[in-house]
PDB file of C-alpha atoms in Angstrom:
ATOM      1  CA  MET A   1      28.592 -33.374  39.571  1.00 51.00           C
ATOM      2  CA  SER A   2      26.284 -36.067  38.289  1.00 47.00           C
ATOM      3  CA  LEU A   3      24.425 -36.041  34.989  1.00 42.00           C
ATOM      4  CA  LYS A   4      21.113 -36.008  36.888  1.00 45.00           C
ATOM      5  CA  ASN A   5      22.073 -32.812  38.797  1.00 45.00           C
ATOM      6  CA  SER A   6      23.233 -31.115  35.557  1.00 45.00           C
ATOM      7  CA  ARG A   7      19.917 -31.805  33.901  1.00 45.00           C
ATOM      8  CA  LEU A   8      18.012 -30.442  36.907  1.00 44.00           C
ATOM      9  CA  ARG A   9      20.103 -27.260  36.943  1.00 52.00           C
ATOM     10  CA  LEU A  10      19.677 -26.795  33.180  1.00 44.00           C
ATOM     11  CA  ALA A  11      15.920 -27.336  33.464  1.00 44.00           C
ATOM     12  CA  SER A  12      15.748 -24.802  36.317  1.00 48.00           C
ATOM     13  CA  VAL A  13      17.681 -22.186  34.349  1.00 43.00           C
ATOM     14  CA  ILE A  14      15.452 -22.672  31.285  1.00 46.00           C
ATOM     15  CA  LEU A  15      12.333 -22.363  33.442  1.00 41.00           C
ATOM     16  CA  VAL A  16      13.558 -19.139  35.106  1.00 42.00           C
ATOM     17  CA  VAL A  17      14.462 -17.591  31.738  1.00 41.00           C
ATOM     18  CA  ALA A  18      11.124 -18.566  30.215  1.00 42.00           C
ATOM     19  CA  LEU A  19       9.116 -17.212  33.156  1.00 41.00           C
ATOM     20  CA  SER A  20      10.984 -13.907  33.230  1.00 43.00           C
ATOM     21  CA  GLY A  21      10.434 -13.550  29.481  1.00 43.00           C
ATOM     22  CA  LEU A  22       6.706 -14.119  29.876  1.00 36.00           C
ATOM     23  CA  ALA A  23       6.487 -11.620  32.720  1.00 38.00           C
ATOM     24  CA  THR A  24       8.185  -8.996  30.562  1.00 36.00           C
ATOM     25  CA  ALA A  25       6.265  -9.793  27.381  1.00 36.00           C
ATOM     26  CA  GLY A  26       2.812 -10.011  28.970  1.00 35.00           C
ATOM     27  CA  PRO A  27       2.146  -6.235  29.288  1.00 34.00           C
ATOM     28  CA  ALA A  28       3.652  -5.565  25.853  1.00 31.00           C
ATOM     29  CA  ILE A  29       1.385  -8.145  24.226  1.00 31.00           C
ATOM     30  CA  ALA A  30      -1.677  -6.793  26.022  1.00 31.00           C
ATOM     31  CA  SER A  31      -0.974  -3.195  24.984  1.00 31.00           C
ATOM     32  CA  ALA A  32      -0.311  -4.286  21.394  1.00 33.00           C
ATOM     33  CA  ARG A  33      -3.657  -6.091  21.336  1.00 33.00           C
ATOM     34  CA  GLN A  34      -5.409  -2.946  22.609  1.00 35.00           C
ATOM     35  CA  ALA A  35      -3.631  -0.785  20.021  1.00 37.00           C
ATOM     36  CA  VAL A  36      -4.558  -3.147  17.189  1.00 39.00           C
ATOM     37  CA  ALA A  37      -8.164  -3.390  18.402  1.00 41.00           C
ATOM     38  CA  GLY A  38      -8.412   0.411  18.612  1.00 43.00           C
ATOM     39  CA  THR A  39      -6.946   0.846  15.145  1.00 42.00           C
ATOM     40  CA  SER A  40      -9.243  -1.683  13.491  1.00 43.00           C
ATOM     41  CA  THR A  41     -12.308  -0.160  15.181  1.00 45.00           C
ATOM     42  CA  ALA A  42     -11.313   3.329  14.051  1.00 48.00           C
ATOM     43  CA  ALA A  43     -10.654   2.108  10.513  1.00 44.00           C
ATOM     44  CA  ARG A  44     -14.072   0.472  10.331  1.00 45.00           C
ATOM     45  CA  GLU A  45     -15.752   3.671  11.512  1.00 53.00           C
ATOM     46  CA  GLN A  46     -13.944   5.813   8.904  1.00 56.00           C
ATOM     47  CA  ALA A  47     -15.018   3.934   5.783  1.00 45.00           C
ATOM     48  CA  PRO A  48     -16.701   0.640   4.975  1.00 46.00           C
ATOM     49  CA  ALA A  49     -14.288  -2.070   3.896  1.00 67.00           C
ATOM     50  CA  THR A  50     -16.470  -3.549   1.160  1.00 90.00           C
ATOM     51  CA  PRO A  51     -18.017  -1.686  -1.769  1.00 95.00           C
ATOM     52  CA  THR A  52     -21.782  -1.904  -2.028  1.00 95.00           C
ATOM     53  CA  ALA A  53     -21.864  -1.211  -5.774  1.00 95.00           C
ATOM     54  CA  PHE A  54     -19.716  -0.362  -8.783  1.00 97.00           C
ATOM     55  CA  VAL A  55     -20.280   2.138 -11.585  1.00 97.00           C
ATOM     56  CA  ASP A  56     -18.701   0.639 -14.690  1.00 97.00           C
ATOM     57  CA  LEU A  57     -17.320   3.127 -17.192  1.00 97.00           C
ATOM     58  CA  PRO A  58     -16.693   2.497 -20.916  1.00 97.00           C
ATOM     59  CA  THR A  59     -14.027  -0.112 -21.611  1.00 97.00           C
ATOM     60  CA  SER A  60     -11.350  -0.081 -24.293  1.00 97.00           C
ATOM     61  CA  PRO A  61      -8.938  -2.608 -25.790  1.00 96.00           C
ATOM     62  CA  LEU A  62      -5.552  -2.810 -24.072  1.00 96.00           C
ATOM     63  CA  PRO A  63      -3.211  -0.652 -26.194  1.00 94.00           C
ATOM     64  CA  THR A  64      -0.082  -2.604 -27.173  1.00 88.00           C
ATOM     65  CA  ASP A  65       1.837   0.085 -29.052  1.00 92.00           C
ATOM     66  CA  GLY A  66       4.224   0.749 -26.145  1.00 91.00           C
ATOM     67  CA  GLU A  67       3.002   4.358 -25.885  1.00 96.00           C
ATOM     68  CA  GLN A  68       1.605   6.058 -22.786  1.00 97.00           C
ATOM     69  CA  HIS A  69      -2.197   6.261 -22.779  1.00 97.00           C
ATOM     70  CA  GLU A  70      -4.281   8.300 -20.368  1.00 97.00           C
ATOM     71  CA  VAL A  71      -7.419   6.773 -18.870  1.00 97.00           C
ATOM     72  CA  THR A  72      -9.758   9.093 -16.979  1.00 97.00           C
ATOM     73  CA  VAL A  73     -12.152   7.846 -14.315  1.00 97.00           C
ATOM     74  CA  THR A  74     -14.944  10.358 -13.664  1.00 97.00           C
ATOM     75  CA  TYR A  75     -17.901  10.102 -11.301  1.00 97.00           C
ATOM     76  CA  ARG A  76     -20.357  12.760 -10.095  1.00 98.00           C
ATOM     77  CA  ASN A  77     -22.128  12.397  -6.765  1.00 97.00           C
ATOM     78  CA  ASP A  78     -25.655  13.327  -7.801  1.00 95.00           C
ATOM     79  CA  SER A  79     -27.159  12.394  -4.440  1.00 93.00           C
ATOM     80  CA  SER A  80     -28.003  14.888  -1.693  1.00 95.00           C
ATOM     81  CA  ALA A  81     -25.656  13.176   0.780  1.00 95.00           C
ATOM     82  CA  ASP A  82     -21.908  12.704   1.021  1.00 96.00           C
ATOM     83  CA  ARG A  83     -20.678   9.449  -0.483  1.00 96.00           C
ATOM     84  CA  THR A  84     -17.482   7.436  -0.077  1.00 96.00           C
ATOM     85  CA  VAL A  85     -16.118   6.357  -3.453  1.00 97.00           C
ATOM     86  CA  ALA A  86     -12.920   4.903  -4.887  1.00 97.00           C
ATOM     87  CA  PRO A  87     -11.767   5.068  -8.509  1.00 97.00           C
ATOM     88  CA  GLN A  88     -10.407   1.787  -9.820  1.00 97.00           C
ATOM     89  CA  LEU A  89      -8.734   0.659 -12.989  1.00 97.00           C
ATOM     90  CA  LEU A  90      -9.033  -2.975 -14.057  1.00 97.00           C
ATOM     91  CA  VAL A  91      -6.905  -4.468 -16.806  1.00 97.00           C
ATOM     92  CA  GLU A  92      -8.551  -7.750 -17.746  1.00 97.00           C
ATOM     93  CA  SER A  93      -6.841 -10.579 -19.613  1.00 96.00           C
ATOM     94  CA  ALA A  94      -8.240 -11.857 -22.884  1.00 92.00           C
ATOM     95  CA  ASP A  95     -10.689 -14.742 -22.416  1.00 88.00           C
ATOM     96  CA  ALA A  96      -8.397 -17.096 -24.331  1.00 83.00           C
ATOM     97  CA  GLY A  97      -5.376 -16.077 -22.203  1.00 82.00           C
ATOM     98  CA  PRO A  98      -2.579 -15.907 -21.434  1.00 89.00           C
ATOM     99  CA  PHE A  99      -3.182 -14.153 -18.116  1.00 94.00           C
ATOM    100  CA  LEU A 100      -1.659 -10.715 -17.632  1.00 96.00           C
ATOM    101  CA  THR A 101       0.909 -10.114 -14.896  1.00 96.00           C
ATOM    102  CA  PRO A 102       1.803  -6.810 -13.207  1.00 97.00           C
ATOM    103  CA  ALA A 103       5.096  -6.832 -15.141  1.00 96.00           C
ATOM    104  CA  ASP A 104       3.131  -6.532 -18.429  1.00 96.00           C
ATOM    105  CA  ILE A 105       2.114  -2.931 -17.715  1.00 96.00           C
ATOM    106  CA  LYS A 106       3.344   0.278 -16.148  1.00 97.00           C
ATOM    107  CA  LEU A 107       0.612   2.259 -14.412  1.00 98.00           C
ATOM    108  CA  GLU A 108       0.806   5.781 -13.002  1.00 98.00           C
ATOM    109  CA  ARG A 109      -1.696   8.134 -11.387  1.00 97.00           C
ATOM    110  CA  ARG A 110      -1.762  11.929 -11.680  1.00 97.00           C
ATOM    111  CA  THR A 111      -1.560  13.551  -8.253  1.00 95.00           C
ATOM    112  CA  ALA A 112      -3.431  16.674  -7.176  1.00 92.00           C
ATOM    113  CA  HIS A 113      -0.215  18.604  -7.959  1.00 95.00           C
ATOM    114  CA  GLY A 114      -0.106  17.339 -11.556  1.00 95.00           C
ATOM    115  CA  CYS A 115       2.815  14.946 -11.034  1.00 97.00           C
ATOM    116  CA  TRP A 116       2.770  11.270 -11.977  1.00 98.00           C
ATOM    117  CA  GLU A 117       3.247   8.617  -9.297  1.00 97.00           C
ATOM    118  CA  ALA A 118       3.668   4.891  -9.834  1.00 97.00           C
ATOM    119  CA  VAL A 119       0.701   2.689  -8.960  1.00 96.00           C
ATOM    120  CA  GLN A 120       1.185  -0.902  -7.855  1.00 95.00           C
ATOM    121  CA  VAL A 121      -1.446  -3.287  -9.156  1.00 97.00           C
ATOM    122  CA  GLY A 122      -2.804  -6.422  -7.606  1.00 96.00           C
ATOM    123  CA  THR A 123      -3.632  -9.490  -9.630  1.00 96.00           C
ATOM    124  CA  GLN A 124      -6.271 -12.187  -9.423  1.00 93.00           C
ATOM    125  CA  THR A 125      -7.261 -14.715 -12.055  1.00 89.00           C
ATOM    126  CA  GLY A 126      -5.803 -12.707 -14.905  1.00 90.00           C
ATOM    127  CA  THR A 127      -7.181  -9.333 -13.859  1.00 96.00           C
ATOM    128  CA  LEU A 128      -4.847  -6.549 -12.771  1.00 97.00           C
ATOM    129  CA  PHE A 129      -6.429  -3.973 -10.462  1.00 97.00           C
ATOM    130  CA  THR A 130      -5.684  -0.845  -8.457  1.00 97.00           C
ATOM    131  CA  ASP A 131      -6.159  -0.841  -4.682  1.00 94.00           C
ATOM    132  CA  LEU A 132      -9.567   0.355  -3.446  1.00 94.00           C
ATOM    133  CA  PRO A 133      -8.805   1.225   0.203  1.00 93.00           C
ATOM    134  CA  ALA A 134      -5.937   3.537  -0.771  1.00 90.00           C
ATOM    135  CA  ALA A 135      -8.141   5.339  -3.307  1.00 94.00           C
ATOM    136  CA  GLN A 136     -11.183   5.923  -1.074  1.00 95.00           C
ATOM    137  CA  ARG A 137     -12.369   9.476  -0.665  1.00 95.00           C
ATOM    138  CA  THR A 138     -15.526  11.275   0.338  1.00 96.00           C
ATOM    139  CA  LEU A 139     -17.406  13.219  -2.301  1.00 97.00           C
ATOM    140  CA  ARG A 140     -19.737  15.906  -1.050  1.00 97.00           C
ATOM    141  CA  ALA A 141     -23.166  16.194  -2.660  1.00 96.00           C
ATOM    142  CA  GLY A 142     -22.759  17.528  -6.196  1.00 97.00           C
ATOM    143  CA  GLU A 143     -18.953  17.059  -6.326  1.00 97.00           C
ATOM    144  CA  THR A 144     -17.200  15.269  -9.179  1.00 97.00           C
ATOM    145  CA  LEU A 145     -14.329  12.840  -8.884  1.00 96.00           C
ATOM    146  CA  THR A 146     -11.782  12.852 -11.703  1.00 96.00           C
ATOM    147  CA  GLN A 147      -8.786  10.523 -11.518  1.00 97.00           C
ATOM    148  CA  VAL A 148      -6.360  10.282 -14.429  1.00 98.00           C
ATOM    149  CA  TYR A 149      -4.183   7.213 -14.922  1.00 98.00           C
ATOM    150  CA  ARG A 150      -1.361   6.764 -17.416  1.00 98.00           C
ATOM    151  CA  LEU A 151      -1.037   3.229 -18.753  1.00 98.00           C
ATOM    152  CA  THR A 152       1.880   1.843 -20.738  1.00 97.00           C
ATOM    153  CA  VAL A 153       1.872  -1.761 -21.918  1.00 96.00           C
ATOM    154  CA  VAL A 154       5.411  -3.071 -21.553  1.00 95.00           C
ATOM    155  CA  ASN A 155       4.729  -6.519 -23.046  1.00 94.00           C
ATOM    156  CA  PRO A 156       3.706  -6.151 -26.723  1.00 91.00           C
ATOM    157  CA  GLN A 157       2.216  -9.680 -26.621  1.00 92.00           C
ATOM    158  CA  ALA A 158      -0.269  -8.689 -23.901  1.00 94.00           C
ATOM    159  CA  LYS A 159      -3.925  -8.752 -24.834  1.00 94.00           C
ATOM    160  CA  GLY A 160      -6.876  -7.595 -22.804  1.00 96.00           C
ATOM    161  CA  THR A 161      -9.316  -4.853 -21.894  1.00 97.00           C
ATOM    162  CA  VAL A 162      -9.006  -1.675 -19.839  1.00 98.00           C
ATOM    163  CA  ALA A 163     -12.067  -1.345 -17.613  1.00 98.00           C
ATOM    164  CA  PRO A 164     -12.289   1.779 -15.422  1.00 98.00           C
ATOM    165  CA  ARG A 165     -14.919   1.883 -12.694  1.00 98.00           C
ATOM    166  CA  VAL A 166     -15.866   3.571  -9.451  1.00 98.00           C
ATOM    167  CA  ALA A 167     -16.551   1.648  -6.252  1.00 97.00           C
ATOM    168  CA  LEU A 168     -19.374   3.009  -4.107  1.00 96.00           C
ATOM    169  CA  PHE A 169     -19.482   2.538  -0.343  1.00 94.00           C
ATOM    170  CA  ASP A 170     -22.552   3.066   1.860  1.00 82.00           C
TER     171      ASP A 170
END
């Protein structure tokens, strides 16, 4: 068998394999696209992705004594309509730095059953923050939101400010 015939056979085999793979994958890709499109549409209809305003609550210095400190985020929906809100805790670095990292703190949230669960924090430009989408909830007119966090500073050199707030969605 010549080298030219071997190359033609190899090219033919590769082409057949590629075409059969595309034929099989085509419907799977299309259904995945429909599923993703349906999910993102449903998610957008449930709650807005971007807050329209924030209610800042009193701040406090970041405690560096290594003890557990509770921080309560409270908000009352005084409007006559339901409102989507999300409690958030910010831990802001000192202006002079150094920037805080998630490893500098341990953060927990009290569940509805009174247990403590770990909270992962995001970080951006020296500010640690809790996730808004995961914390979103609907408050009926006149209802009050109360979320209790437990903060422990693991790094005694850390400096900053604890800034609780509530994100409002319209």
